[in-house]
Amino acid sequence: MELLNEIWQTARRNKLRTGLTGFAVAWGIFMLIVLLGAGNGLINANMTQMNRFLSNSMVVYGGETSMPYQGMKEGRWINLKARDIDISSEEFQTVIDEVGAQYRTSGMVSNGQQYLTGSIAGVYPNHIKIDKVEMLQGRFINTIDINGKRKVLIISNKQAKELKTHVGQFVKVGNFAFKIVGIYKEQENGRADMFSAYSTIKSIYGAKTDDAGRIEFTFHGLETEGDNEAFEKDYRQRINTAHQAHPDDESAIWLWNRYTQNLQMQKGIGIIRTALWIVGLFTLLSGIVGVSNIMLITVKERTHEFGIRKAIGAKPWSILKLIIIESIIITTIFGYIGMILGIAANEYMDATLGHTKVDAGLFKATMFLDPTVGLDVCFEATMVMIIAGTIAGLIPAFKASRIRPIEALRAD
């Protein structure tokens, strides 16, 4: 207790010095936590978008030719056909697992006086896995719906609330009666579709055309970017050939490969993490340098005091202990303050930027989510600062503790 009281009196006599030391500690910890928190917020938001879809899945869209081929000019629009679904399932069985398709339209759905207008997607049963549709009530599309062209409908929980309907009830889709067989959870950052059987929507809205819409499938065995690029090249060449497009024309059809997208995203996240740690560690280092400089000045200023202490019988260890404990107390208190302020800043960022969404067309993306830093990181950063400040003061304090009293008393 006497030692703590002495440290307190010393801090009171040297308010500026103590304040500068504490500020250097608090600032270093604060900036490290804020930087890591902001980086984690960006990473978490991107991870959320990545997890919206099954990673080993692919969606194929029609495109526009960019190369002339077999006497036909570029600029020709390619619409995927039913034969492309067969090609996908029959000729690429070694890679592709389940093949499905989407045929999309828009229409008005009504239940008495309640109605809404939205996108209706005719899909296969595998869509629930590919787009990770989370069912709350009822079921999703099944094979019987496809084979029987059943007029069934799956809507989101928000759509069900707006229509005031439930599973088992019939609603009107245009001039047709559809039965609600399932309700799924609408994602906050997505645009909600209504789902029905592919064959049903195709027969009602696409009977006059042989366009297949989009093709979607799951695959296996493509573990590297090279494997995926090789498969995409072979697949594109085959589909292009079926449409009399140049085999190497990458614009004739578009492939959305979620697996390579995830690989690229993981690389980007790794780069962001590394950059954040480098910047954060340099920020922490600047704080450590500040603490070290101030501790060096502190010991130099107190050399005269140490001489008096030794002259009246103080042991070298008592001087060392005084410096060590003072350094630990100051860095711990201000390190804790910096940590609390950093966490508060992250919470403020989450409360403001965390609710900002960017409309990406197909969905609304959250750009900032849960900017938190683990307590282990906060603790480790504070300990580094404490140890650095202690070592910085320990070296000159050790020299001061060994100096002869008469020389210490002569020091300026």
mmCIF file of N, CA, C and O in Angstrom, residues 122-165:
data_model
loop_
_atom_site.group_PDB
_atom_site.id
_atom_site.type_symbol
_atom_site.label_atom_id
_atom_site.label_comp_id
_atom_site.label_asym_id
_atom_site.label_seq_id
_atom_site.Cartn_x
_atom_site.Cartn_y
_atom_site.Cartn_z
ATOM 1 N N GLY A 122 -39.887 -20.436 -61.609
ATOM 2 C CA GLY A 122 -40.113 -21.865 -61.726
ATOM 3 C C GLY A 122 -38.772 -22.570 -61.569
ATOM 4 O O GLY A 122 -37.829 -22.296 -62.321
ATOM 5 N N VAL A 123 -38.670 -23.464 -60.590
ATOM 6 C CA VAL A 123 -37.384 -24.082 -60.259
ATOM 7 C C VAL A 123 -37.530 -25.585 -60.096
ATOM 8 O O VAL A 123 -38.637 -26.119 -60.006
ATOM 9 N N TYR A 124 -36.380 -26.238 -60.013
ATOM 10 C CA TYR A 124 -36.306 -27.659 -59.712
ATOM 11 C C TYR A 124 -36.092 -27.841 -58.203
ATOM 12 O O TYR A 124 -35.718 -26.887 -57.512
ATOM 13 N N PRO A 125 -36.278 -29.071 -57.693
ATOM 14 C CA PRO A 125 -36.101 -29.294 -56.251
ATOM 15 C C PRO A 125 -34.709 -28.952 -55.729
ATOM 16 O O PRO A 125 -34.558 -28.620 -54.547
ATOM 17 N N ASN A 126 -33.668 -29.017 -56.589
ATOM 18 C CA ASN A 126 -32.304 -28.755 -56.100
ATOM 19 C C ASN A 126 -32.050 -27.281 -55.808
ATOM 20 O O ASN A 126 -31.026 -26.922 -55.236
ATOM 21 N N HIS A 127 -32.978 -26.400 -56.187
ATOM 22 C CA HIS A 127 -32.775 -24.961 -55.945
ATOM 23 C C HIS A 127 -32.690 -24.651 -54.457
ATOM 24 O O HIS A 127 -31.977 -23.718 -54.060
ATOM 25 N N ILE A 128 -33.394 -25.411 -53.640
ATOM 26 C CA ILE A 128 -33.385 -25.144 -52.195
ATOM 27 C C ILE A 128 -31.987 -25.321 -51.618
ATOM 28 O O ILE A 128 -31.604 -24.636 -50.661
ATOM 29 N N LYS A 129 -31.187 -26.226 -52.199
ATOM 30 C CA LYS A 129 -29.811 -26.422 -51.745
ATOM 31 C C LYS A 129 -28.873 -25.382 -52.340
ATOM 32 O O LYS A 129 -27.987 -24.868 -51.657
ATOM 33 N N ILE A 130 -29.075 -25.069 -53.615
ATOM 34 C CA ILE A 130 -28.166 -24.159 -54.304
ATOM 35 C C ILE A 130 -28.242 -22.747 -53.730
ATOM 36 O O ILE A 130 -27.222 -22.096 -53.497
ATOM 37 N N ASP A 131 -29.451 -22.269 -53.488
ATOM 38 C CA ASP A 131 -29.614 -20.914 -52.956
ATOM 39 C C ASP A 131 -29.884 -20.894 -51.458
ATOM 40 O O ASP A 131 -30.200 -19.841 -50.896
ATOM 41 N N LYS A 132 -29.757 -22.053 -50.805
ATOM 42 C CA LYS A 132 -29.899 -22.184 -49.350
ATOM 43 C C LYS A 132 -31.186 -21.530 -48.843
ATOM 44 O O LYS A 132 -31.177 -20.628 -48.006
ATOM 45 N N VAL A 133 -32.293 -21.993 -49.393
ATOM 46 C CA VAL A 133 -33.603 -21.508 -48.981
ATOM 47 C C VAL A 133 -33.969 -22.172 -47.651
ATOM 48 O O VAL A 133 -33.956 -23.398 -47.542
ATOM 49 N N GLU A 134 -34.263 -21.370 -46.654
ATOM 50 C CA GLU A 134 -34.591 -21.888 -45.319
ATOM 51 C C GLU A 134 -36.112 -21.919 -45.147
ATOM 52 O O GLU A 134 -36.762 -20.883 -45.069
ATOM 53 N N MET A 135 -36.661 -23.114 -45.085
ATOM 54 C CA MET A 135 -38.105 -23.269 -44.957
ATOM 55 C C MET A 135 -38.534 -23.075 -43.503
ATOM 56 O O MET A 135 -37.915 -23.582 -42.578
ATOM 57 N N LEU A 136 -39.624 -22.321 -43.334
ATOM 58 C CA LEU A 136 -40.216 -22.112 -42.013
ATOM 59 C C LEU A 136 -41.446 -22.985 -41.810
ATOM 60 O O LEU A 136 -41.682 -23.485 -40.706
ATOM 61 N N GLN A 137 -42.216 -23.135 -42.856
ATOM 62 C CA GLN A 137 -43.425 -23.960 -42.792
ATOM 63 C C GLN A 137 -43.579 -24.695 -44.116
ATOM 64 O O GLN A 137 -43.164 -24.212 -45.170
ATOM 65 N N GLY A 138 -44.222 -25.869 -44.051
ATOM 66 C CA GLY A 138 -44.509 -26.608 -45.273
ATOM 67 C C GLY A 138 -43.272 -27.194 -45.919
ATOM 68 O O GLY A 138 -42.321 -27.588 -45.245
ATOM 69 N N ARG A 139 -43.270 -27.197 -47.234
ATOM 70 C CA ARG A 139 -42.191 -27.850 -47.987
ATOM 71 C C ARG A 139 -41.813 -27.015 -49.199
ATOM 72 O O ARG A 139 -42.450 -26.014 -49.519
ATOM 73 N N PHE A 140 -40.750 -27.493 -49.885
ATOM 74 C CA PHE A 140 -40.306 -26.854 -51.123
ATOM 75 C C PHE A 140 -40.821 -27.684 -52.310
ATOM 76 O O PHE A 140 -41.547 -28.663 -52.156
ATOM 77 N N ILE A 141 -40.437 -27.292 -53.510
ATOM 78 C CA ILE A 141 -40.819 -28.003 -54.724
ATOM 79 C C ILE A 141 -40.248 -29.417 -54.679
ATOM 80 O O ILE A 141 -39.096 -29.619 -54.272
ATOM 81 N N ASN A 142 -41.023 -30.408 -55.123
ATOM 82 C CA ASN A 142 -40.516 -31.777 -55.193
ATOM 83 C C ASN A 142 -40.700 -32.335 -56.603
ATOM 84 O O ASN A 142 -41.257 -31.683 -57.496
ATOM 85 N N THR A 143 -40.235 -33.578 -56.800
ATOM 86 C CA THR A 143 -40.278 -34.198 -58.130
ATOM 87 C C THR A 143 -41.703 -34.405 -58.619
ATOM 88 O O THR A 143 -41.990 -34.281 -59.826
ATOM 89 N N ILE A 144 -42.625 -34.707 -57.705
ATOM 90 C CA ILE A 144 -44.023 -34.908 -58.095
ATOM 91 C C ILE A 144 -44.611 -33.618 -58.659
ATOM 92 O O ILE A 144 -45.384 -33.636 -59.630
ATOM 93 N N ASP A 145 -44.240 -32.486 -58.058
ATOM 94 C CA ASP A 145 -44.703 -31.197 -58.585
ATOM 95 C C ASP A 145 -44.219 -30.987 -60.012
ATOM 96 O O ASP A 145 -44.967 -30.502 -60.877
ATOM 97 N N ILE A 146 -42.944 -31.356 -60.262
ATOM 98 C CA ILE A 146 -42.361 -31.179 -61.599
ATOM 99 C C ILE A 146 -43.075 -32.082 -62.605
ATOM 100 O O ILE A 146 -43.492 -31.632 -63.685
ATOM 101 N N ASN A 147 -43.204 -33.364 -62.263
ATOM 102 C CA ASN A 147 -43.802 -34.319 -63.198
ATOM 103 C C ASN A 147 -45.276 -34.030 -63.453
ATOM 104 O O ASN A 147 -45.777 -34.215 -64.570
ATOM 105 N N GLY A 148 -45.989 -33.590 -62.432
ATOM 106 C CA GLY A 148 -47.422 -33.350 -62.580
ATOM 107 C C GLY A 148 -47.780 -31.923 -62.939
ATOM 108 O O GLY A 148 -48.974 -31.599 -63.050
ATOM 109 N N LYS A 149 -46.787 -31.070 -63.093
ATOM 110 C CA LYS A 149 -47.017 -29.645 -63.383
ATOM 111 C C LYS A 149 -48.025 -29.035 -62.407
ATOM 112 O O LYS A 149 -48.959 -28.324 -62.778
ATOM 113 N N ARG A 150 -47.810 -29.338 -61.153
ATOM 114 C CA ARG A 150 -48.733 -28.871 -60.122
ATOM 115 C C ARG A 150 -48.653 -27.356 -59.943
ATOM 116 O O ARG A 150 -47.569 -26.766 -59.998
ATOM 117 N N LYS A 151 -49.799 -26.778 -59.696
ATOM 118 C CA LYS A 151 -49.851 -25.332 -59.438
ATOM 119 C C LYS A 151 -49.678 -25.106 -57.939
ATOM 120 O O LYS A 151 -50.650 -24.944 -57.188
ATOM 121 N N VAL A 152 -48.415 -25.142 -57.530
ATOM 122 C CA VAL A 152 -48.065 -24.928 -56.121
ATOM 123 C C VAL A 152 -47.181 -23.691 -56.032
ATOM 124 O O VAL A 152 -46.535 -23.289 -57.011
ATOM 125 N N LEU A 153 -47.155 -23.106 -54.848
ATOM 126 C CA LEU A 153 -46.415 -21.857 -54.676
ATOM 127 C C LEU A 153 -45.743 -21.840 -53.312
ATOM 128 O O LEU A 153 -46.337 -22.244 -52.307
ATOM 129 N N ILE A 154 -44.473 -21.398 -53.300
ATOM 130 C CA ILE A 154 -43.734 -21.171 -52.050
ATOM 131 C C ILE A 154 -43.455 -19.687 -51.970
ATOM 132 O O ILE A 154 -42.923 -19.096 -52.917
ATOM 133 N N ILE A 155 -43.818 -19.067 -50.852
ATOM 134 C CA ILE A 155 -43.629 -17.631 -50.679
ATOM 135 C C ILE A 155 -42.820 -17.378 -49.413
ATOM 136 O O ILE A 155 -42.645 -18.274 -48.577
ATOM 137 N N SER A 156 -42.333 -16.157 -49.250
ATOM 138 C CA SER A 156 -41.558 -15.795 -48.062
ATOM 139 C C SER A 156 -42.486 -15.466 -46.899
ATOM 140 O O SER A 156 -43.689 -15.235 -47.085
ATOM 141 N N ASN A 157 -41.911 -15.427 -45.709
ATOM 142 C CA ASN A 157 -42.713 -15.099 -44.525
ATOM 143 C C ASN A 157 -43.288 -13.686 -44.602
ATOM 144 O O ASN A 157 -44.416 -13.441 -44.159
ATOM 145 N N LYS A 158 -42.539 -12.752 -45.179
ATOM 146 C CA LYS A 158 -43.044 -11.384 -45.316
ATOM 147 C C LYS A 158 -44.166 -11.319 -46.343
ATOM 148 O O LYS A 158 -45.132 -10.572 -46.177
ATOM 149 N N GLN A 159 -44.037 -12.096 -47.418
ATOM 150 C CA GLN A 159 -45.085 -12.123 -48.427
ATOM 151 C C GLN A 159 -46.355 -12.755 -47.870
ATOM 152 O O GLN A 159 -47.464 -12.309 -48.158
ATOM 153 N N ALA A 160 -46.184 -13.803 -47.045
ATOM 154 C CA ALA A 160 -47.338 -14.450 -46.425
ATOM 155 C C ALA A 160 -48.079 -13.478 -45.507
ATOM 156 O O ALA A 160 -49.316 -13.458 -45.463
ATOM 157 N N LYS A 161 -47.295 -12.670 -44.789
ATOM 158 C CA LYS A 161 -47.907 -11.677 -43.907
ATOM 159 C C LYS A 161 -48.642 -10.609 -44.714
ATOM 160 O O LYS A 161 -49.742 -10.168 -44.343
ATOM 161 N N GLU A 162 -48.048 -10.197 -45.839
ATOM 162 C CA GLU A 162 -48.673 -9.169 -46.664
ATOM 163 C C GLU A 162 -49.950 -9.674 -47.323
ATOM 164 O O GLU A 162 -50.943 -8.936 -47.448
ATOM 165 N N LEU A 163 -49.939 -10.951 -47.742
ATOM 166 C CA LEU A 163 -51.113 -11.529 -48.384
ATOM 167 C C LEU A 163 -52.126 -12.063 -47.367
ATOM 168 O O LEU A 163 -53.243 -12.439 -47.752
ATOM 169 N N LYS A 164 -51.722 -12.134 -46.093
ATOM 170 C CA LYS A 164 -52.571 -12.693 -45.033
ATOM 171 C C LYS A 164 -53.006 -14.111 -45.394
ATOM 172 O O LYS A 164 -54.186 -14.472 -45.361
ATOM 173 N N THR A 165 -52.012 -14.911 -45.749
ATOM 174 C CA THR A 165 -52.283 -16.281 -46.156
ATOM 175 C C THR A 165 -51.420 -17.243 -45.362
ATOM 176 O O THR A 165 -50.562 -16.824 -44.573
#
